[in-house]
Amino acid sequence: MFGLERLIPIGIRPRRSHGARAVVTGAGSGIGRAFALEIAERGGQVICADIDESRADETVALIERNHPGAAHAFRCDVSRREEVEVLARFAESLFERPVTLVVNNAGVGIGGKPVGEIGFDDWEWALGINLWGVVHGCEIFAPQLRAARRGGIINVASAAAFAAAPSMAVYNASKAAVLSLSETMAAEMSGTGVAITVLCPTFVKTNVARDGRITPQSARLAETIMRLTGSSPDSVARTTLDAHDRGQLYVLPQLDAHLIWLLKRYFPAQYTYALGLLDRLLPQEDSTTTDRTSVSDKTGV
């Protein structure tokens, strides 16, 4: 604040992501896998948690090639509080000390229907993972970090948290809640030595469009945009960990995320009108939806 941070020698700043004892959820693919790999590269130990244990094992195998003993797989459904509690106990037992970094990354994609046609089953399914999964991770691990007075939490949200795109109400609402939760925790943790960072990317090259509950036309559009403009998970993970080391709250790793943030803030009425007009001009989705469920990290916009 007021530029005083520039007076602090770089070497004195806490490098929370280096040598961390970390837990990453949704570590079986995408951004979660990229976080786990990068944390290991920075000399850390990481528990790769995922609802699909085989995917978590794959991530561990990738890490073990260069960093033997640095990674451990753990099956965890983050929507179930008791499973996250078991994950926390496993981490404390494995590390023999409290964790120093928690990356609440597990999430699922959902979209393509307007409010009123979504259905309560889809609301409950997506909020159980995208919101309650993060709530569980924060509520269970925050006391350990606060007591240790060091470390940090990275919550993976999305630019959808503020973009408010039509036909994405469930996803938007879940990510907006994660953003607000992160902002609140940053205030609560101020002065404790614990940093809170929230990641809000636009499109990242993951499998969000294939493995979520997304209508076919919306999935095809998302896959096309990701292929043409999406950032790599590796670059997003590195950028976020570097920002976390600096104590940065918001991470918007792409130019379009910054543009949406500014437009929504300074021209809210015009932004909403233009977004609605664009939505009406696009081909409309039929009532067909996929019945596929995602099992791991599926974070995009």
Coordinates of C-alpha atoms in Angstrom, one line a residue:
M1 CA 0.0 0.0 0.0
F2 CA 1.2 3.5 -0.9
G3 CA 4.2 1.8 -2.6
L4 CA 5.8 0.9 0.7
E5 CA 6.1 -2.7 -0.3
R6 CA 8.8 -1.6 -2.9
L7 CA 11.0 -0.7 0.0
I8 CA 11.1 -4.2 1.3
P9 CA 14.1 -6.2 -0.1
I10 CA 12.9 -9.0 -2.3
G11 CA 14.7 -11.7 -0.3
I12 CA 12.8 -10.8 2.9
R13 CA 9.4 -11.4 1.4
P14 CA 7.9 -14.8 2.4
R15 CA 8.0 -17.2 -0.5
R16 CA 5.0 -19.2 0.6
S17 CA 5.0 -21.4 -2.5
H18 CA 8.6 -22.5 -2.1
G19 CA 9.2 -25.6 0.1
A20 CA 5.5 -25.7 0.9
R21 CA 3.6 -28.5 2.6
A22 CA 0.7 -28.3 0.3
V23 CA -2.7 -29.8 -0.4
V24 CA -4.2 -29.4 -3.9
T25 CA -7.8 -30.5 -4.6
G26 CA -8.8 -31.4 -8.2
A27 CA -5.2 -32.3 -8.8
G28 CA -6.0 -35.0 -11.3
S29 CA -6.0 -32.7 -14.3
G30 CA -6.0 -29.2 -15.6
I31 CA -5.1 -26.3 -13.3
G32 CA -5.0 -28.5 -10.3
R33 CA -2.4 -30.8 -11.9
A34 CA -0.4 -27.7 -12.9
F35 CA -0.4 -26.4 -9.4
A36 CA 0.8 -29.7 -8.0
L37 CA 3.6 -29.9 -10.5
E38 CA 4.8 -26.4 -10.0
I39 CA 4.7 -26.7 -6.2
A40 CA 6.9 -29.7 -6.4
E41 CA 9.3 -27.8 -8.8
R42 CA 9.6 -25.2 -6.0
G43 CA 10.8 -27.8 -3.6
G44 CA 7.5 -28.5 -1.9
Q45 CA 5.6 -31.6 -0.9
V46 CA 2.1 -32.0 -2.2
I47 CA -0.9 -34.1 -1.6
C48 CA -2.8 -34.5 -4.9
A49 CA -6.4 -34.9 -3.9
D50 CA -9.0 -35.8 -6.5
I51 CA -12.4 -37.6 -6.6
D52 CA -10.8 -39.8 -9.4
E53 CA -7.9 -41.5 -7.6
S54 CA -6.4 -42.8 -10.9
R55 CA -6.0 -39.3 -12.2
A56 CA -4.4 -38.3 -8.9
D57 CA -2.0 -41.2 -9.3
E58 CA -1.1 -39.9 -12.8
T59 CA -0.2 -36.5 -11.4
V60 CA 1.9 -38.1 -8.7
A61 CA 3.7 -40.2 -11.3
L62 CA 4.5 -37.1 -13.3
I63 CA 5.9 -35.4 -10.2
E64 CA 7.9 -38.5 -9.1
R65 CA 9.9 -38.5 -12.4
N66 CA 11.9 -35.5 -11.1
H67 CA 11.0 -35.3 -7.5
P68 CA 10.8 -38.7 -5.9
G69 CA 8.8 -38.7 -2.6
A70 CA 7.4 -35.2 -3.1
A71 CA 3.8 -36.2 -4.0
H72 CA 1.1 -38.4 -2.6
A73 CA -2.3 -39.2 -4.1
F74 CA -5.5 -39.1 -2.0
R75 CA -9.1 -39.7 -3.1
C76 CA -11.4 -37.0 -1.9
D77 CA -14.9 -35.8 -2.8
V78 CA -14.7 -32.1 -1.7
S79 CA -18.5 -31.8 -1.6
R80 CA -18.5 -34.1 1.4
R81 CA -17.2 -32.4 4.5
E82 CA -16.2 -35.6 6.2
E83 CA -13.9 -36.5 3.4
V84 CA -12.2 -33.2 3.5
E85 CA -11.8 -33.7 7.3
V86 CA -10.1 -37.0 6.6
L87 CA -7.9 -35.3 4.0
A88 CA -6.8 -32.8 6.6
R89 CA -6.0 -35.5 9.1
F90 CA -4.0 -37.4 6.5
A91 CA -2.0 -34.3 5.6
E92 CA -1.1 -33.6 9.2
S93 CA -0.1 -37.2 9.8
L94 CA 1.9 -37.3 6.6
F95 CA 3.7 -34.0 7.0
E96 CA 3.9 -34.4 10.9
R97 CA 3.3 -30.6 10.9
P98 CA 0.5 -28.4 9.7
V99 CA 0.1 -27.7 6.0
T100 CA 1.4 -24.3 4.8
L101 CA -0.5 -24.1 1.5
V102 CA -4.0 -25.1 0.5
V103 CA -5.2 -24.8 -3.1
N104 CA -9.0 -25.2 -3.3
N105 CA -9.1 -25.9 -6.9
A106 CA -11.6 -28.7 -7.5
G107 CA -14.6 -27.6 -9.6
V108 CA -17.0 -28.5 -12.3
G109 CA -18.4 -26.8 -15.4
I110 CA -22.1 -26.3 -15.9
G111 CA -24.1 -24.1 -18.3
G112 CA -26.3 -23.6 -21.3
K113 CA -29.7 -23.1 -19.7
P114 CA -31.4 -19.9 -18.3
V115 CA -32.7 -19.7 -14.8
G116 CA -36.0 -21.4 -14.6
E117 CA -34.9 -24.3 -16.8
I118 CA -31.8 -25.4 -14.9
G119 CA -33.3 -27.7 -12.4
F120 CA -32.6 -28.0 -8.7
D121 CA -30.5 -31.2 -9.1
D122 CA -28.0 -29.3 -11.2
W123 CA -27.9 -26.4 -8.8
E124 CA -27.2 -28.8 -5.9
W125 CA -24.6 -30.8 -7.7
A126 CA -22.6 -27.8 -8.9
L127 CA -22.8 -25.8 -5.8
G128 CA -21.9 -28.8 -3.7
I129 CA -18.5 -29.0 -5.5
N130 CA -17.8 -25.4 -6.7
L131 CA -18.9 -23.6 -3.5
W132 CA -19.1 -26.1 -0.7
G133 CA -15.9 -27.8 -1.8
V134 CA -14.1 -24.5 -1.2
V135 CA -16.0 -23.7 2.0
H136 CA -15.0 -27.1 3.3
G137 CA -11.3 -26.5 2.4
C138 CA -11.3 -23.1 4.0
E139 CA -13.3 -23.9 7.1
I140 CA -11.2 -27.0 7.9
F141 CA -7.7 -25.8 7.0
A142 CA -7.9 -22.1 8.0
P143 CA -7.6 -22.7 11.8
Q144 CA -4.4 -24.7 11.3
L145 CA -2.9 -21.9 9.2
R146 CA -4.1 -19.2 11.5
A147 CA -2.5 -21.0 14.5
A148 CA 0.8 -21.4 12.7
R149 CA 0.7 -17.7 11.6
R150 CA 2.1 -18.5 8.2
G151 CA 1.2 -20.0 4.9
G152 CA -1.7 -19.3 2.7
I153 CA -4.9 -20.4 0.8
I154 CA -5.4 -20.1 -2.9
N155 CA -9.1 -20.4 -4.0
V156 CA -9.7 -21.0 -7.7
A157 CA -12.7 -19.0 -8.8
S158 CA -13.2 -17.7 -12.4
A159 CA -13.8 -14.5 -14.3
A160 CA -17.4 -15.8 -14.4
A161 CA -17.5 -14.6 -10.8
F162 CA -18.0 -11.1 -12.1
A163 CA -18.7 -11.5 -15.9
A164 CA -22.3 -12.7 -15.3
A165 CA -22.7 -14.3 -18.7
P166 CA -26.2 -15.5 -19.5
S167 CA -27.1 -19.2 -19.3
M168 CA -24.4 -19.7 -16.8
A169 CA -26.2 -18.8 -13.6
V170 CA -25.1 -21.8 -11.5
Y171 CA -21.4 -21.5 -12.5
N172 CA -21.5 -17.7 -12.1
A173 CA -23.1 -17.8 -8.7
S174 CA -20.7 -20.5 -7.4
K175 CA -17.6 -18.6 -8.5
A176 CA -19.0 -15.2 -7.3
A177 CA -19.4 -16.8 -3.8
V178 CA -15.8 -18.1 -3.9
L179 CA -14.6 -14.6 -4.8
S180 CA -16.6 -13.0 -1.9
L181 CA -15.4 -15.7 0.5
S182 CA -11.8 -15.1 -0.5
E183 CA -12.2 -11.3 0.0
T184 CA -13.7 -11.8 3.4
M185 CA -11.0 -14.2 4.5
A186 CA -8.3 -11.8 3.3
A187 CA -9.7 -9.2 5.7
E188 CA -10.0 -11.8 8.5
M189 CA -6.4 -13.0 8.0
S190 CA -4.9 -9.5 7.7
G191 CA -1.9 -9.3 10.0
T192 CA -1.8 -13.0 10.8
G193 CA 0.9 -14.0 8.3
V194 CA -1.6 -16.0 6.3
A195 CA -2.2 -14.9 2.7
I196 CA -5.4 -15.4 0.7
T197 CA -5.4 -15.4 -3.1
V198 CA -8.3 -15.9 -5.5
L199 CA -7.7 -16.9 -9.0
C200 CA -10.1 -15.5 -11.6
P201 CA -9.1 -16.7 -15.1
T202 CA -11.1 -16.6 -18.3
F203 CA -10.5 -19.6 -20.6
V204 CA -7.9 -22.1 -19.7
K205 CA -7.1 -25.2 -21.7
T206 CA -8.7 -27.8 -19.5
N207 CA -11.5 -30.4 -19.9
V208 CA -14.2 -28.2 -18.4
A209 CA -16.4 -28.3 -21.6
R210 CA -16.1 -32.1 -22.0
D211 CA -16.7 -33.3 -18.5
G212 CA -19.3 -30.9 -17.0
R213 CA -23.0 -30.7 -17.3
I214 CA -23.0 -28.3 -20.2
T215 CA -25.5 -28.4 -23.1
P216 CA -23.9 -29.6 -26.4
Q217 CA -24.0 -26.3 -28.2
S218 CA -22.4 -24.4 -25.3
A219 CA -19.8 -27.1 -24.9
R220 CA -18.8 -26.8 -28.5
L221 CA -18.5 -23.0 -28.3
A222 CA -16.5 -23.2 -25.1
E223 CA -14.1 -25.8 -26.6
T224 CA -13.6 -23.6 -29.7
I225 CA -12.8 -20.6 -27.6
M226 CA -10.5 -22.5 -25.3
R227 CA -8.6 -24.0 -28.3
L228 CA -8.2 -20.6 -29.9
T229 CA -7.6 -18.3 -26.9
G230 CA -7.2 -20.4 -23.8
S231 CA -4.1 -20.0 -21.6
S232 CA -2.1 -23.0 -20.6
P233 CA -2.7 -24.4 -17.1
D234 CA 1.0 -24.3 -16.4
S235 CA 1.3 -20.5 -17.0
V236 CA -1.8 -19.8 -14.9
A237 CA -0.4 -21.9 -12.0
R238 CA 3.0 -20.2 -12.1
T239 CA 1.5 -16.7 -12.3
T240 CA -0.8 -17.5 -9.4
L241 CA 1.8 -18.9 -7.1
D242 CA 4.1 -15.9 -7.8
A243 CA 1.3 -13.6 -7.0
H244 CA 0.5 -15.5 -3.8
D245 CA 4.2 -15.1 -2.8
R246 CA 3.7 -11.4 -3.1
G247 CA 0.6 -11.5 -0.9
Q248 CA -1.6 -10.5 -3.8
L249 CA -5.4 -11.1 -3.4
Y250 CA -6.7 -11.0 -6.9
V251 CA -5.1 -12.9 -9.8
L252 CA -6.6 -12.1 -13.3
P253 CA -4.0 -13.9 -15.4
Q254 CA -5.4 -12.8 -18.9
L255 CA -6.0 -9.4 -20.5
D256 CA -9.6 -10.2 -21.3
A257 CA -10.3 -10.9 -17.6
H258 CA -9.0 -7.4 -16.8
L259 CA -11.1 -5.9 -19.5
I260 CA -14.3 -7.5 -18.2
W261 CA -13.4 -6.5 -14.7
L262 CA -13.1 -2.8 -15.8
L263 CA -16.1 -2.7 -18.0
K264 CA -18.3 -4.3 -15.4
R265 CA -17.1 -1.8 -12.7
Y266 CA -17.2 1.4 -14.7
F267 CA -20.0 0.8 -17.1
P268 CA -22.3 -1.7 -15.4
A269 CA -25.6 -0.8 -17.1
Q270 CA -24.0 -0.7 -20.6
Y271 CA -22.1 -3.9 -20.0
T272 CA -25.2 -5.8 -18.9
Y273 CA -27.2 -4.5 -21.9
A274 CA -24.5 -5.4 -24.4
L275 CA -24.1 -8.9 -22.9
G276 CA -27.9 -9.5 -23.1
L277 CA -28.0 -8.3 -26.6
L278 CA -25.1 -10.5 -27.7
D279 CA -26.8 -13.5 -26.0
R280 CA -30.0 -12.9 -28.0
L281 CA -28.0 -12.7 -31.3
L282 CA -26.3 -16.1 -30.7
P283 CA -28.0 -19.3 -31.8
Q284 CA -30.3 -20.5 -29.0
E285 CA -29.7 -23.7 -27.2
D286 CA -32.3 -26.5 -27.3
S287 CA -33.5 -28.3 -24.2
T288 CA -31.0 -31.1 -24.6
T289 CA -28.3 -31.4 -21.9
T290 CA -25.5 -33.8 -21.2
D291 CA -25.7 -36.3 -18.4
R292 CA -22.0 -36.5 -18.0
T293 CA -20.5 -35.5 -14.6
S294 CA -17.1 -34.2 -14.1
V295 CA -14.7 -35.8 -11.7
S296 CA -11.8 -33.4 -11.3
D297 CA -10.6 -29.9 -12.0
K298 CA -12.7 -28.3 -14.6
T299 CA -12.0 -24.6 -14.3
G300 CA -12.6 -22.1 -17.1
V301 CA -14.8 -19.0 -17.5

